[in-house]
CSV table of C-alpha atoms in Angstrom, one decimal:
chain,number,residue,atom,x,y,z
A,1,SER,CA,97.8,99.7,112.7
A,2,ALA,CA,97.3,97.1,109.9
A,3,ARG,CA,93.7,97.0,110.2
A,4,GLY,CA,91.5,99.0,107.4
A,5,THR,CA,89.2,101.8,108.3
A,6,ARG,CA,85.6,102.3,109.0
A,7,THR,CA,83.2,104.8,107.2
A,8,ALA,CA,80.8,107.2,108.6
A,9,ASP,CA,78.3,104.2,108.8
A,10,GLY,CA,80.5,102.0,110.7
A,11,ILE,CA,81.3,99.9,107.7
A,12,TYR,CA,84.8,98.2,107.9
A,13,GLU,CA,86.8,98.7,104.5
A,14,VAL,CA,89.8,97.0,103.9
A,15,ALA,CA,92.8,99.2,103.0
A,16,ASP,CA,93.7,100.1,99.5
A,17,VAL,CA,96.7,98.3,98.1
A,18,ALA,CA,98.9,101.3,97.7
A,19,GLU,CA,98.3,103.0,100.9
A,20,ARG,CA,100.8,100.7,102.6
A,21,ALA,CA,103.2,100.8,99.7
A,22,GLY,CA,106.9,100.8,100.6
A,23,GLY,CA,106.2,99.2,103.8
A,24,ASP,CA,104.5,95.8,104.7
A,25,ASP,CA,102.9,94.9,101.3
A,26,GLY,CA,106.3,94.0,100.2
A,27,GLY,CA,106.9,93.6,96.6
A,28,PHE,CA,104.4,96.4,95.6
A,29,VAL,CA,106.6,99.1,96.9
A,30,LEU,CA,106.8,100.4,93.4
A,31,LEU,CA,103.4,102.3,94.0
A,32,ASP,CA,105.0,104.5,96.6
A,33,ASP,CA,104.4,108.1,95.4
A,34,SER,CA,108.0,109.2,96.1
A,35,ASP,CA,109.3,106.3,94.2
A,36,GLU,CA,107.1,106.8,91.6
A,37,SER,CA,108.2,110.5,91.3
A,38,SER,CA,111.8,109.4,91.2
A,39,GLY,CA,110.9,107.1,88.4
A,40,GLY,CA,109.3,110.1,86.6
A,41,ASN,CA,112.9,111.7,86.8
A,42,ASN,CA,114.5,108.5,85.3
A,43,SER,CA,111.9,108.8,82.7
A,44,GLY,CA,112.7,112.1,82.0
A,45,GLY,CA,116.2,111.0,81.5
A,46,GLY,CA,115.2,108.8,78.5
A,47,GLY,CA,114.4,105.6,80.3
A,48,GLY,CA,110.9,104.3,80.8
A,49,ILE,CA,107.8,104.2,78.8
A,50,LEU,CA,107.6,107.9,78.7
A,51,GLY,CA,111.1,108.1,77.1
A,52,MET,CA,109.2,106.8,74.0
A,53,PHE,CA,107.5,109.9,73.8
A,54,ARG,CA,110.4,112.2,73.9
A,55,SER,CA,110.3,113.0,69.8
A,56,LEU,CA,106.8,114.4,70.5
A,57,THR,CA,107.3,116.9,72.8
A,58,SER,CA,108.2,119.7,69.9
A,59,GLY,CA,104.7,121.4,70.2
A,60,ARG,CA,103.1,119.7,67.0
A,61,THR,CA,99.8,118.8,67.0
A,62,LEU,CA,99.7,114.8,67.5
A,63,THR,CA,98.6,112.4,64.5
A,64,LEU,CA,98.0,108.6,64.5
A,65,GLU,CA,101.0,108.3,62.1
A,66,MET,CA,103.3,110.1,64.8
A,67,LEU,CA,102.0,107.9,67.7
A,68,ALA,CA,102.5,104.6,65.9
A,69,GLU,CA,106.1,103.9,66.6
A,70,PRO,CA,105.6,105.1,70.5
A,71,MET,CA,102.5,102.8,70.7
A,72,ALA,CA,104.4,99.9,69.4
A,73,ARG,CA,107.1,100.4,72.0
A,74,MET,CA,104.4,101.0,74.6
A,75,ARG,CA,102.8,97.6,73.6
A,76,GLU,CA,106.2,95.7,74.2
A,77,HIS,CA,106.6,97.6,77.4
A,78,LEU,CA,102.9,96.6,78.7
A,79,ALA,CA,103.7,92.9,77.8
A,80,ASN,CA,106.8,93.0,79.9
A,81,LYS,CA,104.3,93.8,82.8
A,82,ASN,CA,102.4,90.7,82.0
A,83,VAL,CA,99.6,92.5,80.1
A,84,ALA,CA,98.1,90.1,77.5
A,85,ALA,CA,98.7,91.1,73.8
A,86,ASP,CA,95.3,91.7,72.7
A,87,ILE,CA,94.7,93.8,76.1
A,88,ALA,CA,97.9,95.9,75.5
A,89,SER,CA,96.7,96.7,71.9
A,90,GLU,CA,93.4,98.0,73.1
A,91,VAL,CA,94.8,100.0,75.8
A,92,CYS,CA,97.5,101.6,73.3
A,93,GLN,CA,94.7,102.2,70.8
A,94,ALA,CA,92.7,103.8,73.3
A,95,VAL,CA,95.4,105.9,74.5
A,96,ALA,CA,96.4,107.0,70.9
A,97,GLN,CA,92.8,108.0,69.9
A,98,SER,CA,92.7,110.1,72.9
A,99,MET,CA,95.7,111.7,72.3
A,100,VAL,CA,95.2,112.6,68.8
A,101,GLY,CA,94.9,116.3,67.9
A,102,MET,CA,96.3,117.3,71.2
A,103,ARG,CA,99.5,119.7,71.3
A,104,VAL,CA,102.1,119.0,73.9
A,105,GLY,CA,105.0,120.8,75.0
A,106,GLY,CA,107.5,119.5,77.6
A,107,LEU,CA,107.9,115.9,78.5
A,108,GLN,CA,106.2,116.5,81.8
A,109,SER,CA,103.1,117.6,80.0
A,110,THR,CA,103.5,114.6,77.8
A,111,ARG,CA,103.7,112.5,81.0
A,112,ALA,CA,100.5,113.9,82.3
A,113,LEU,CA,98.8,113.4,79.2
A,114,VAL,CA,99.7,109.6,78.7
A,115,GLU,CA,98.8,108.9,82.3
A,116,GLN,CA,95.3,110.6,82.3
A,117,SER,CA,94.8,108.8,78.8
A,118,MET,CA,95.9,105.2,80.1
A,119,GLU,CA,94.0,105.7,83.3
A,120,THR,CA,91.0,106.3,81.3
A,121,ALA,CA,91.3,103.2,79.4
A,122,LEU,CA,92.2,101.1,82.4
A,123,THR,CA,89.3,102.4,84.4
A,124,ARG,CA,87.1,101.3,81.4
A,125,ILE,CA,88.4,97.7,81.7
A,126,LEU,CA,88.4,97.4,85.5
A,127,THR,CA,85.3,99.0,86.3
A,128,PRO,CA,83.2,96.1,87.3
A,129,VAL,CA,79.7,95.4,85.7
A,130,SER,CA,78.2,93.8,88.7
A,131,SER,CA,78.2,94.9,92.5
A,132,THR,CA,81.1,94.6,94.7
A,133,ASP,CA,79.5,95.9,97.6
A,134,ILE,CA,79.3,92.6,99.3
A,135,ILE,CA,78.2,93.8,102.8
A,136,ARG,CA,75.0,95.7,101.0
A,137,ASP,CA,74.3,92.4,99.4
A,138,ILE,CA,74.4,90.2,102.5
A,139,ASP,CA,72.1,92.9,104.1
A,140,HIS,CA,69.7,92.7,101.2
A,141,VAL,CA,69.7,88.8,101.2
A,142,ARG,CA,69.3,88.6,105.0
A,143,ARG,CA,66.5,91.2,105.1
A,144,GLN,CA,64.6,90.2,101.7
A,145,GLU,CA,65.0,86.4,101.7
A,146,ARG,CA,66.0,85.7,105.3
A,147,ARG,CA,68.6,83.2,104.5
A,148,PRO,CA,72.4,83.4,104.8
A,149,TYR,CA,74.5,84.8,102.0
A,150,THR,CA,76.6,82.1,100.5
A,151,MET,CA,80.2,82.6,98.9
A,152,ALA,CA,82.2,79.8,97.2
A,153,PHE,CA,85.8,79.9,96.8
A,154,VAL,CA,87.2,78.0,93.9
A,155,GLY,CA,90.5,77.8,92.3
A,156,VAL,CA,93.6,75.4,91.6
A,157,ASN,CA,95.8,73.8,94.2
A,158,GLY,CA,97.9,75.9,96.4
A,159,VAL,CA,96.9,79.5,95.4
A,160,GLY,CA,95.8,80.2,98.9
A,161,LYS,CA,91.9,79.6,98.8
A,162,SER,CA,91.6,78.7,102.8
A,163,THR,CA,93.9,81.4,103.6
A,164,ASN,CA,92.1,84.1,101.9
A,165,LEU,CA,88.7,82.7,102.7
A,166,SER,CA,89.8,83.3,106.6
A,167,LYS,CA,90.8,86.8,105.6
A,168,VAL,CA,87.3,87.3,104.1
A,169,CYS,CA,86.1,86.0,107.3
A,170,TYR,CA,87.9,88.2,109.4
A,171,TRP,CA,86.6,91.1,107.3
A,172,LEU,CA,83.1,90.0,107.7
A,173,LEU,CA,83.6,89.6,111.3
A,174,GLN,CA,84.8,93.1,111.6
A,175,ASN,CA,81.4,94.2,110.0
A,176,ASN,CA,79.5,91.9,112.7
A,177,LYS,CA,78.3,89.5,110.6
A,178,ARG,CA,77.9,85.8,111.9
A,179,VAL,CA,79.9,83.5,109.4
A,180,LEU,CA,79.7,79.8,109.0
A,181,ILE,CA,82.6,78.1,107.1
A,182,ALA,CA,81.5,75.1,105.4
A,183,ALA,CA,84.8,72.7,104.9
A,184,CYS,CA,83.9,71.2,101.7
A,185,ASP,CA,87.5,70.1,100.8
A,186,THR,CA,87.1,66.5,101.4
A,187,PHE,CA,90.2,65.6,99.4
A,188,ARG,CA,93.5,67.4,100.8
A,189,SER,CA,94.9,65.9,103.9
A,190,GLY,CA,94.7,68.6,106.7
A,191,ALA,CA,92.2,70.8,104.8
A,192,VAL,CA,89.5,70.5,107.6
A,193,GLU,CA,92.2,70.9,110.4
A,194,GLN,CA,93.4,74.0,109.0
A,195,LEU,CA,89.9,75.5,108.8
A,196,ARG,CA,89.7,74.7,112.4
A,197,VAL,CA,92.9,76.5,113.4
A,198,HIS,CA,91.5,79.6,111.6
A,199,VAL,CA,88.3,79.5,113.3
A,200,ARG,CA,89.9,79.2,116.7
A,201,ASN,CA,92.2,82.2,115.8
A,202,LEU,CA,89.3,84.3,114.3
A,203,CYS,CA,87.3,83.7,117.6
A,204,ALA,CA,90.3,84.8,119.6
A,205,LEU,CA,90.8,87.8,117.4
A,206,SER,CA,87.3,88.9,117.2
A,207,GLU,CA,85.2,90.7,120.2
A,208,ASN,CA,81.4,89.6,120.2
A,209,GLN,CA,81.4,88.3,117.0
A,210,SER,CA,80.7,84.5,116.0
A,211,VAL,CA,82.4,82.2,113.6
A,212,GLU,CA,81.9,78.6,113.4
A,213,ILE,CA,82.9,75.5,111.3
A,214,PHE,CA,80.6,73.0,109.7
A,215,GLU,CA,82.4,69.8,108.6
A,216,ARG,CA,81.7,66.3,107.8
A,217,GLY,CA,85.0,64.6,107.6
A,218,TYR,CA,86.9,63.4,104.5
A,219,GLY,CA,85.8,61.5,101.3
A,220,LYS,CA,82.3,62.9,101.4
A,221,ASP,CA,80.2,64.5,98.6
A,222,SER,CA,81.2,68.1,99.0
A,223,ALA,CA,78.0,69.1,97.3
A,224,ALA,CA,76.0,67.7,100.1
A,225,ILE,CA,78.1,69.1,102.7
A,226,ALA,CA,77.7,72.6,101.3
A,227,LYS,CA,73.8,72.0,101.3
A,228,ASP,CA,73.8,70.9,104.8
A,229,ALA,CA,75.8,73.7,105.8
A,230,ILE,CA,73.7,76.3,104.4
A,231,ALA,CA,70.4,74.7,106.0
A,232,HIS,CA,72.3,74.7,109.2
A,233,GLY,CA,73.2,78.4,108.7
A,234,ALA,CA,69.7,79.1,107.9
A,235,GLN,CA,68.3,77.3,110.9
A,236,ASN,CA,70.9,79.3,113.4
A,237,GLY,CA,70.8,82.7,112.3
A,238,PHE,CA,74.1,83.0,110.5
A,239,ASP,CA,74.5,85.9,108.0
A,240,VAL,CA,77.1,84.4,105.7
A,241,VAL,CA,78.2,80.9,104.7
A,242,LEU,CA,81.9,80.6,103.3
A,243,ILE,CA,82.4,77.4,101.3
A,244,ASP,CA,85.7,76.3,101.0
A,245,THR,CA,86.5,73.9,98.0
A,246,ALA,CA,89.2,71.4,96.9
A,247,GLY,CA,92.0,72.7,94.5
A,248,ARG,CA,91.7,71.3,91.3
A,249,MET,CA,93.8,71.7,88.1
A,250,GLN,CA,91.5,73.3,85.4
A,251,ASP,CA,92.1,70.2,83.2
A,252,ASN,CA,91.0,67.8,85.5
A,253,GLU,CA,87.5,66.7,84.3
A,254,PRO,CA,86.0,64.5,87.2
A,255,LEU,CA,86.8,67.3,89.8
A,256,MET,CA,85.6,70.0,87.4
A,257,ARG,CA,82.4,68.0,87.3
A,258,ALA,CA,82.3,67.8,91.0
A,259,LEU,CA,82.7,71.5,91.3
A,260,SER,CA,79.8,72.3,88.8
A,261,LYS,CA,77.7,70.0,90.7
A,262,LEU,CA,78.3,71.9,94.1
A,263,VAL,CA,77.3,75.0,92.4
A,264,ASN,CA,74.4,73.5,90.7
A,265,VAL,CA,72.9,72.2,93.9
A,266,ASN,CA,73.7,75.0,96.1
A,267,ARG,CA,73.7,78.2,94.0
A,268,PRO,CA,75.8,80.3,95.8
A,269,ASP,CA,75.5,83.9,95.8
A,270,LYS,CA,79.0,84.6,94.9
A,271,ILE,CA,81.4,82.4,93.1
A,272,LEU,CA,85.1,83.9,93.8
A,273,PHE,CA,88.1,82.6,91.7
A,274,VAL,CA,91.1,82.7,93.8
A,275,GLY,CA,94.2,83.0,91.6
A,276,GLU,CA,97.9,83.8,91.9
A,277,ALA,CA,99.2,87.0,90.8
A,278,LEU,CA,102.5,85.2,90.5
A,279,VAL,CA,102.1,83.0,87.9
A,280,GLY,CA,101.0,85.9,85.4
A,281,ASN,CA,98.8,85.0,82.5
A,282,GLU,CA,98.7,81.4,83.5
A,283,ALA,CA,96.1,82.6,85.8
A,284,VAL,CA,94.2,83.7,82.9
A,285,ASP,CA,93.9,80.4,81.3
A,286,GLN,CA,93.0,78.7,84.7
A,287,LEU,CA,90.1,81.4,85.0
A,288,GLU,CA,89.0,80.8,81.4
A,289,LYS,CA,89.0,76.9,81.7
A,290,PHE,CA,87.2,77.1,85.1
A,291,ASN,CA,84.4,79.3,83.5
A,292,ARG,CA,84.2,76.7,80.4
A,293,ALA,CA,84.2,73.7,82.6
A,294,MET,CA,81.3,75.3,84.4
A,295,ARG,CA,79.3,76.1,81.6
A,296,SER,CA,80.0,72.3,79.8
A,297,PHE,CA,79.0,70.4,82.8
A,298,SER,CA,76.2,72.4,84.3
A,299,GLY,CA,73.5,70.9,82.2
A,300,GLN,CA,71.5,74.2,82.5
A,301,SER,CA,70.6,76.7,79.9
A,302,GLN,CA,71.8,79.6,82.0
A,303,PRO,CA,74.9,78.0,83.8
A,304,ARG,CA,76.7,80.0,86.8
A,305,GLN,CA,80.1,81.4,86.2
A,306,ILE,CA,82.8,83.2,88.2
A,307,ASP,CA,81.4,86.3,89.7
A,308,GLY,CA,84.6,87.8,91.1
A,309,ILE,CA,88.2,87.4,91.7
A,310,ILE,CA,90.5,87.5,94.6
A,311,LEU,CA,94.0,87.7,93.4
A,312,THR,CA,96.7,86.1,95.9
A,313,LYS,CA,100.3,87.0,96.4
A,314,PHE,CA,100.3,90.2,95.3
A,315,ASP,CA,103.3,91.2,97.4
A,316,THR,CA,105.4,89.1,95.2
A,317,ILE,CA,104.9,90.7,91.9
A,318,ASP,CA,106.7,94.3,92.1
A,319,ASP,CA,105.0,96.2,89.2
A,320,ARG,CA,104.1,93.4,87.0
A,321,VAL,CA,100.2,93.7,87.5
A,322,GLY,CA,99.3,92.8,84.0
A,323,ALA,CA,97.7,89.8,84.9
A,324,ALA,CA,95.1,91.6,87.1
A,325,LEU,CA,94.3,93.7,84.2
A,326,SER,CA,94.0,90.4,81.7
A,327,MET,CA,91.6,88.5,84.3
A,328,THR,CA,89.2,91.3,84.5
A,329,TYR,CA,89.4,92.1,80.7
A,330,ILE,CA,88.7,88.4,79.8
A,331,THR,CA,85.8,87.9,82.4
A,332,GLY,CA,84.4,91.2,82.7
A,333,LYS,CA,84.4,90.2,86.2
A,334,PRO,CA,85.8,92.5,89.2
A,335,ILE,CA,89.0,91.9,91.2
A,336,VAL,CA,87.2,91.9,94.7
A,337,PHE,CA,90.2,91.6,96.7
A,338,VAL,CA,94.0,91.1,96.4
A,339,GLY,CA,96.1,89.1,99.0
A,340,THR,CA,99.3,90.7,100.1
A,341,GLY,CA,100.4,88.5,102.9
A,342,GLN,CA,99.4,85.7,105.1
A,343,THR,CA,97.9,87.5,108.2
A,344,TYR,CA,94.2,88.1,108.5
A,345,THR,CA,94.5,91.9,107.7
A,346,ASP,CA,96.6,91.3,104.5
A,347,LEU,CA,93.4,91.7,102.3
A,348,ARG,CA,93.3,94.8,99.7
A,349,LYS,CA,91.6,96.5,97.2
A,350,MET,CA,92.6,97.6,93.9
A,351,ASN,CA,93.3,101.2,92.9
A,352,VAL,CA,93.2,102.1,89.1
A,353,ALA,CA,95.4,105.0,89.4
A,354,GLN,CA,98.1,103.2,91.2
A,355,VAL,CA,97.9,100.2,88.5
A,356,THR,CA,98.3,103.0,86.0
A,357,ARG,CA,101.4,104.2,87.5
A,358,ALA,CA,102.9,100.8,88.1
A,359,LEU,CA,102.3,100.2,84.5
A,360,LEU,CA,104.2,103.3,83.4
A,361,ARG,CA,107.3,102.4,85.6
A,362,PRO,CA,110.5,101.3,83.5
């Protein structure tokens, strides 16, 4: 029951982050529709963000001057949801512009107008400029280039790279892809053993699907291990190679140079930054510095950068979803998945409409 659904084409898709809200997704229960509607009643009583617009329900035509004070309070509200200040200002400006010239009646019509305007602004920020259809990309690479599709998982220590790599592996296995996991974390004690356990579990869970681990032990050059793993995957008919990397702080220059070398040598098709939702805008700083280091240490005219984001521990943040918005706004890259637990099915997709309602909650 925890698994996702299959499309008419037989593609296994992970569930939306809001579909199980109020249930096993833990902290994100504020996205439950019944809960949200009760929040609307509270807002109707003057609480929450919609109480800021109570003075605008007299039937007058809205102007920028009339919206100035509610938008200032709205910016403060968004900041409390972990939305970065410049992004909150842009969202409020977009909402205000879309409301100018409108004539509103009661609080409920104002509520609908604010929700619609904010959803439009957030859709513009969260809509990816690059493809997020990884299955299609894998099929294209296998068909046109006859090599495995490669994905590298990068991030700071302790955010759940290996755990979420295994969740992505489970998703790929459900789509009948042969997966090779490259154990390129040669620093952390137990990192290779952890991947071995995941591979054993995934083999037991999957029927007629193949996943293996490629390892060379500890203290070795991670770039060379990844290169050998990709070659092994190509020779043995694997569809995907997942590259697990060592956790590293964004200010650790030697380790950032090593990561840049791994990327330059192997040119992965997708570089996924794994960050914690729990740390708020600290994750935005980490992401920016990862990108900056990859630019600085690449030695190339067109250096590779982060291609997408996996936001972990999403079940711990209640409705403080601003970090997700900030990370996408800063990089222009999509949040491919969010992690909502520690089992292999605890992988979800973002939903703009539900993010909007979370941000409007008191």
